[in-house]
GROMACS .gro file of C-alpha atoms in nm:
model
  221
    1UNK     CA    1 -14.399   0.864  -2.413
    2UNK     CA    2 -14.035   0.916  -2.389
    3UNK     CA    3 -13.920   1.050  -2.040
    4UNK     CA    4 -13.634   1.166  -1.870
    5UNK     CA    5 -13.533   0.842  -1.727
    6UNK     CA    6 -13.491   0.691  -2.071
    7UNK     CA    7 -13.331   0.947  -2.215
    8UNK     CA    8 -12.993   0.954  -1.989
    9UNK     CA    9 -13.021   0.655  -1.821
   10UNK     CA   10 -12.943   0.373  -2.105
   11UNK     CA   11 -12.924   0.025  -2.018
   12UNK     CA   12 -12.523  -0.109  -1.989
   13UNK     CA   13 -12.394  -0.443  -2.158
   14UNK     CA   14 -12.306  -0.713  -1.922
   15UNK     CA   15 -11.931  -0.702  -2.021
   16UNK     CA   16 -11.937  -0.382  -1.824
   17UNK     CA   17 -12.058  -0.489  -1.475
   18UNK     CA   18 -11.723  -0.593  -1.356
   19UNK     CA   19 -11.572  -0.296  -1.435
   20UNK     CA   20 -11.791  -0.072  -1.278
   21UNK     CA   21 -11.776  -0.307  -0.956
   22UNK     CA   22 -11.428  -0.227  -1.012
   23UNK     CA   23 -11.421   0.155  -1.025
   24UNK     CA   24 -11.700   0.189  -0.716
   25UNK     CA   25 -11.465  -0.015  -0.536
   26UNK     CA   26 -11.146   0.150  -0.581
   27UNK     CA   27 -11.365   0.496  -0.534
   28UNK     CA   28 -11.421   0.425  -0.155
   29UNK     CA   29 -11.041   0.444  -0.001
   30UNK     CA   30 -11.001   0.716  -0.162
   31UNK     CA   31 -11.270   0.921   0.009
   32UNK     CA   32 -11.063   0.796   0.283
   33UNK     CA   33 -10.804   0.929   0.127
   34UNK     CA   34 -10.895   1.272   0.039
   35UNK     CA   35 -11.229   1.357  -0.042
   36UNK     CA   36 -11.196   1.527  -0.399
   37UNK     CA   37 -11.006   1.188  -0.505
   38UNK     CA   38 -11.309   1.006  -0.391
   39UNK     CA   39 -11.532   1.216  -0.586
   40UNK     CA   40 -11.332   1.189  -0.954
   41UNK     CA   41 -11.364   0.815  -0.871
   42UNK     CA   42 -11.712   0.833  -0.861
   43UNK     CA   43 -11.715   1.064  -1.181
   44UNK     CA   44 -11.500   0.747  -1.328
   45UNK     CA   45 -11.731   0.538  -1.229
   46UNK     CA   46 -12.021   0.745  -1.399
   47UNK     CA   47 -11.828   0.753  -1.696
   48UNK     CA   48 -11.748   0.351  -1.672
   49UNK     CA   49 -12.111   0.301  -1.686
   50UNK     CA   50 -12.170   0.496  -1.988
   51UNK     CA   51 -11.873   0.354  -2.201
   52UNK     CA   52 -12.076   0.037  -2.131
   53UNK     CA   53 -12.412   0.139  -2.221
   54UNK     CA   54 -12.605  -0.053  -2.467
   55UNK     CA   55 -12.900   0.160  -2.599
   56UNK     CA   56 -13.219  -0.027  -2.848
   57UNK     CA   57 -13.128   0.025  -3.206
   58UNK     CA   58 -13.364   0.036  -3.479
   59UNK     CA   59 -13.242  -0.070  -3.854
   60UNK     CA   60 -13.457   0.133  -4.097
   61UNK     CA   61 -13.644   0.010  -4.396
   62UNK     CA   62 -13.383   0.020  -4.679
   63UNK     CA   63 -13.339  -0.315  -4.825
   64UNK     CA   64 -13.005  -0.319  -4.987
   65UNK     CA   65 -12.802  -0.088  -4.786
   66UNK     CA   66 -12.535  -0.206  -4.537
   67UNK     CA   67 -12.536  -0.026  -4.173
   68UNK     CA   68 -12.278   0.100  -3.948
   69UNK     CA   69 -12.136  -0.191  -3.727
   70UNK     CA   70 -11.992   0.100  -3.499
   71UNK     CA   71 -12.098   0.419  -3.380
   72UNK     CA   72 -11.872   0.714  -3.387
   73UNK     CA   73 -11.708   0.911  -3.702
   74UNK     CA   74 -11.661   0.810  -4.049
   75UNK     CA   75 -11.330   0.811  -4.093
   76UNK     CA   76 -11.212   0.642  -4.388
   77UNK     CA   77 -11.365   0.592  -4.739
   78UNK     CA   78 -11.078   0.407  -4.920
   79UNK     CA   79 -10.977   0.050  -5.080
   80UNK     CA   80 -10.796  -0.244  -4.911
   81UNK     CA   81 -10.741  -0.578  -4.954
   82UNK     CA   82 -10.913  -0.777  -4.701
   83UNK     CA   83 -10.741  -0.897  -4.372
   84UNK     CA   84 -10.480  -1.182  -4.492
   85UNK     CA   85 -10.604  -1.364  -4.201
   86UNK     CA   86 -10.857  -1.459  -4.410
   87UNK     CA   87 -10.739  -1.572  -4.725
   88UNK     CA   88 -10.906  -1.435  -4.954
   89UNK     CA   89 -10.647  -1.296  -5.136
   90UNK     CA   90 -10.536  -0.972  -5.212
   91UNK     CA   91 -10.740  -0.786  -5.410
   92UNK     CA   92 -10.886  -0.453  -5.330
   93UNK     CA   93 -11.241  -0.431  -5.213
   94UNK     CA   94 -11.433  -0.101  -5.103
   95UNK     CA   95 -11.360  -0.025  -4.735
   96UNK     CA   96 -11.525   0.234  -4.530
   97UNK     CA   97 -11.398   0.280  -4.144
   98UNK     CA   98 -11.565   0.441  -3.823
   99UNK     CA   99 -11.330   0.523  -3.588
  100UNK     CA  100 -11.489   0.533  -3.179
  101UNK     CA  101 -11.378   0.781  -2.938
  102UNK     CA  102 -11.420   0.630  -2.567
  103UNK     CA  103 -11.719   0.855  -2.543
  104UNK     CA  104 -11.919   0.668  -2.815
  105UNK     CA  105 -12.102   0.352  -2.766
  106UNK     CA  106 -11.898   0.016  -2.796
  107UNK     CA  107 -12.108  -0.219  -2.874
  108UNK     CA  108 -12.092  -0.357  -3.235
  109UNK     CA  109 -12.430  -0.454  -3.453
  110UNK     CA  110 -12.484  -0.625  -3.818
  111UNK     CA  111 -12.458  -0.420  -4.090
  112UNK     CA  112 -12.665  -0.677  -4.256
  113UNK     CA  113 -12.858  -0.972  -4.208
  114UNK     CA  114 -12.552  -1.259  -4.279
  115UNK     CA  115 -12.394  -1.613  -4.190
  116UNK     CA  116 -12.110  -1.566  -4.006
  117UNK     CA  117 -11.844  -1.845  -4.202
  118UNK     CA  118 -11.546  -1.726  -4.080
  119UNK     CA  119 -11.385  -1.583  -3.746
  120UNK     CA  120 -11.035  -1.488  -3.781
  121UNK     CA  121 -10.799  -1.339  -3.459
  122UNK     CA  122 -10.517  -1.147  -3.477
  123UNK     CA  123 -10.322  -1.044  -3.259
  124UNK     CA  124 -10.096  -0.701  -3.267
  125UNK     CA  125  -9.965  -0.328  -3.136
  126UNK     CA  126 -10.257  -0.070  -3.002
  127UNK     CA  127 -10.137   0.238  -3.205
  128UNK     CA  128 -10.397   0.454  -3.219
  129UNK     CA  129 -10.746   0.346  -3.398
  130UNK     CA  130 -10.758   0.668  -3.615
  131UNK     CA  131 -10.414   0.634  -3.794
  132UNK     CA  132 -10.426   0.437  -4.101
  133UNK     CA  133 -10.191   0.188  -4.008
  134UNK     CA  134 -10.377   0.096  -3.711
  135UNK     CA  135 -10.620  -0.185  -4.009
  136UNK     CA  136 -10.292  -0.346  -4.073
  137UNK     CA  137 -10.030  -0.328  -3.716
  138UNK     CA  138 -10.310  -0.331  -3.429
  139UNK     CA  139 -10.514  -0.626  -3.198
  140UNK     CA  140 -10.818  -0.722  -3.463
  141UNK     CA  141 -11.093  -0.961  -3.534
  142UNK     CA  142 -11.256  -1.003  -3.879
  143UNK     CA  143 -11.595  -1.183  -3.954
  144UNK     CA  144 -11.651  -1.299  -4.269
  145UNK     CA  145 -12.012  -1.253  -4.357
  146UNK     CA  146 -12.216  -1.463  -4.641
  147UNK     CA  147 -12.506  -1.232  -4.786
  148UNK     CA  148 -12.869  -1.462  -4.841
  149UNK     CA  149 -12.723  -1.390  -5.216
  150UNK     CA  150 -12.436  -1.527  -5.145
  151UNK     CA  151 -12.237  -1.213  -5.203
  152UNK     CA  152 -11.938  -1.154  -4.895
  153UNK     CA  153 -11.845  -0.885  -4.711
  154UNK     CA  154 -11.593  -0.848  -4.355
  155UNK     CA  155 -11.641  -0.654  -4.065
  156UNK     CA  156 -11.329  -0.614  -3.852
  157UNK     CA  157 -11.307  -0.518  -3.505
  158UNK     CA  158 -10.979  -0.305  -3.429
  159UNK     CA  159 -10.834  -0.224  -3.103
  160UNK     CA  160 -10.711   0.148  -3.021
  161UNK     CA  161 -10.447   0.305  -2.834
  162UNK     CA  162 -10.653   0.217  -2.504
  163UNK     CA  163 -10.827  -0.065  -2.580
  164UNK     CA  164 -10.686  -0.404  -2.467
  165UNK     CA  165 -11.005  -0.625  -2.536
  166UNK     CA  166 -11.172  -0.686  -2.832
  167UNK     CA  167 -11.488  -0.918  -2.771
  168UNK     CA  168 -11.690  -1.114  -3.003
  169UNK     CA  169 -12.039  -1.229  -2.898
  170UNK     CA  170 -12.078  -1.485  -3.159
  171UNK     CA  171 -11.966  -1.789  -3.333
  172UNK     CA  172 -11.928  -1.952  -3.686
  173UNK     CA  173 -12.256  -2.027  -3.839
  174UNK     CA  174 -12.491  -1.847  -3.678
  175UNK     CA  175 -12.743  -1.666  -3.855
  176UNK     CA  176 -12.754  -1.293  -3.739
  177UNK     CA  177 -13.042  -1.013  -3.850
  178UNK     CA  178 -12.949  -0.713  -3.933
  179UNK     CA  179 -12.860  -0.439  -3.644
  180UNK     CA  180 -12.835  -0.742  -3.384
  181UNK     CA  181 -12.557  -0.729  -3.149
  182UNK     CA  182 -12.194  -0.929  -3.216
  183UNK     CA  183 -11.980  -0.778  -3.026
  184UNK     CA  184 -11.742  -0.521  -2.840
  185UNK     CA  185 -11.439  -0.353  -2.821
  186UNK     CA  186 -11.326  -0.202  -2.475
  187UNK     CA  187 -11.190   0.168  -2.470
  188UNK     CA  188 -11.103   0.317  -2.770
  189UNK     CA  189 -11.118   0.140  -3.138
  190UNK     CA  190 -11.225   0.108  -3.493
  191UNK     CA  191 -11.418  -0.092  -3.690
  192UNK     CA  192 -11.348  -0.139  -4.085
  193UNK     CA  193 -11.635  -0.272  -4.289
  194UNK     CA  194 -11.476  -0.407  -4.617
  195UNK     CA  195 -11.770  -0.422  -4.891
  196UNK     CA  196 -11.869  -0.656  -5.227
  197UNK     CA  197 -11.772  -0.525  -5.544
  198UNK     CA  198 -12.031  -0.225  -5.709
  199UNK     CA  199 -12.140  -0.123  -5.344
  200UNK     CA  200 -12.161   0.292  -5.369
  201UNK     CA  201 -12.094   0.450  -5.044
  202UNK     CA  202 -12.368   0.692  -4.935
  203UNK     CA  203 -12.132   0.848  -4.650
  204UNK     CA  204 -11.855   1.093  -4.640
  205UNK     CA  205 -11.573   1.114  -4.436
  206UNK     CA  206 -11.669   1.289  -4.112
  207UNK     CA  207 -12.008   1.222  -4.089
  208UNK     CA  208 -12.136   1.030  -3.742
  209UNK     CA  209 -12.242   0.689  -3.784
  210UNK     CA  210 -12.476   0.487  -3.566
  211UNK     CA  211 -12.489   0.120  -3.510
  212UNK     CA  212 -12.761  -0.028  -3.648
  213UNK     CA  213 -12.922   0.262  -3.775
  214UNK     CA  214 -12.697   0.484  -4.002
  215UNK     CA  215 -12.656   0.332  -4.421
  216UNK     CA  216 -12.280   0.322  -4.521
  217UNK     CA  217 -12.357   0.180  -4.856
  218UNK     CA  218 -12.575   0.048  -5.128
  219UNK     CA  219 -12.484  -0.292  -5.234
  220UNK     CA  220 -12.650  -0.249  -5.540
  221UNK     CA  221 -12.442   0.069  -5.632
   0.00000   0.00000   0.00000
């Protein structure tokens, strides 16, 4: 049974906890202060909590498909060549982006089950995550993925016009299933999911996108 509780009240990530210590601090001088200041820190606070919030996700049953790393809005249905950070050259591969207003969750999932091989940091300007130019100028972290076929595919974390943080749960080698958590951005961001060749997007530009949970693409086209 599903109640009310569960509904709005959604558990928060740990990389939150700090901040909202943070924003309940700085909420109580200012009730000193003037009480209407004390109050929109308290609504900050609220709103803290939520950016953080790190609700179940539940991959559905459609072997083949790559998911959403990000929620938010589909923003971009393009080609790229992947992050030179990488090396792997310059060729064009499919590239589908979901852009994440500070309202959406942060918290970043597998679009597939994968071996993380590479990790690649770079850093750069925090224009804002929904411009194009933000993939190529802005913060970002890529993870190369290895498919059980072998196949590879990136997922790279952008930062946005507010975000200053870009956090990355895991580490080279590890094994991840598909819709498990590997990481975060803070505040505003983008993440860019660039796919193996004959994947056929089943999204269009606009559409929301959750973690975990919504397909972006067939790999088997």
């Amino acid at each position: 049974m599903v109640s009310l509780k569960s509904t709005v009240i959604k558990p928060m990530h740990p990389e939150g906890r700090r901040f909202v210590a943070i924003f309940a601090a700085a909420s109580l001088p200012l009730f000193l202060l003037w009480q209407p200041l004390g109050w929109i820190g308290v609504g900050l606070t609220v709103w803290c909590y939520y950016f953080f919030r790190d609700p179940e996700r539940f991959p559905p049953d459609l072997p083949g498909h790559v998911f959403s790393a990000a929620d938010g809005v589909v923003s971009a249905i393009d080609t790229a060549p992947p992050p030179p950070e990488l090396d792997l050259g310059d060729v064009p591969l499919l590239r589908i982006s979901v852009f994440m207003s500070v309202f959406d969750v942060h918290v970043n999932r597998m679009p597939v089950a994968a071996v993380v091989r590479r990790i690649a940091y770079r850093p750069g300007a925090f224009v804002s995550a929904s411009l194009d130019k933000a993939s190529e100028d802005n913060e970002r972290s890529s993870l190369l993925l290895e498919l059980p076929d072998g196949r590879k595919m990136i997922v790279t974390q952008i930062a946005g016009l507010v975000a200053r943080r870009i956090v990355t749960f895991v580490g080279e080698g590890m094994s991840l299933e598909q819709g498990e958590r590997f990481g975060l951005i803070r505040f505003g961001s983008r993440v860019d999911h660039y796919l193996p060749e004959g994947s056929r997007p089943v999204v269009r530009v606009g559409q929301r996108a959750v973690a975990g949970e919504t397909p972006l693409a067939n790999l088997e086209g």
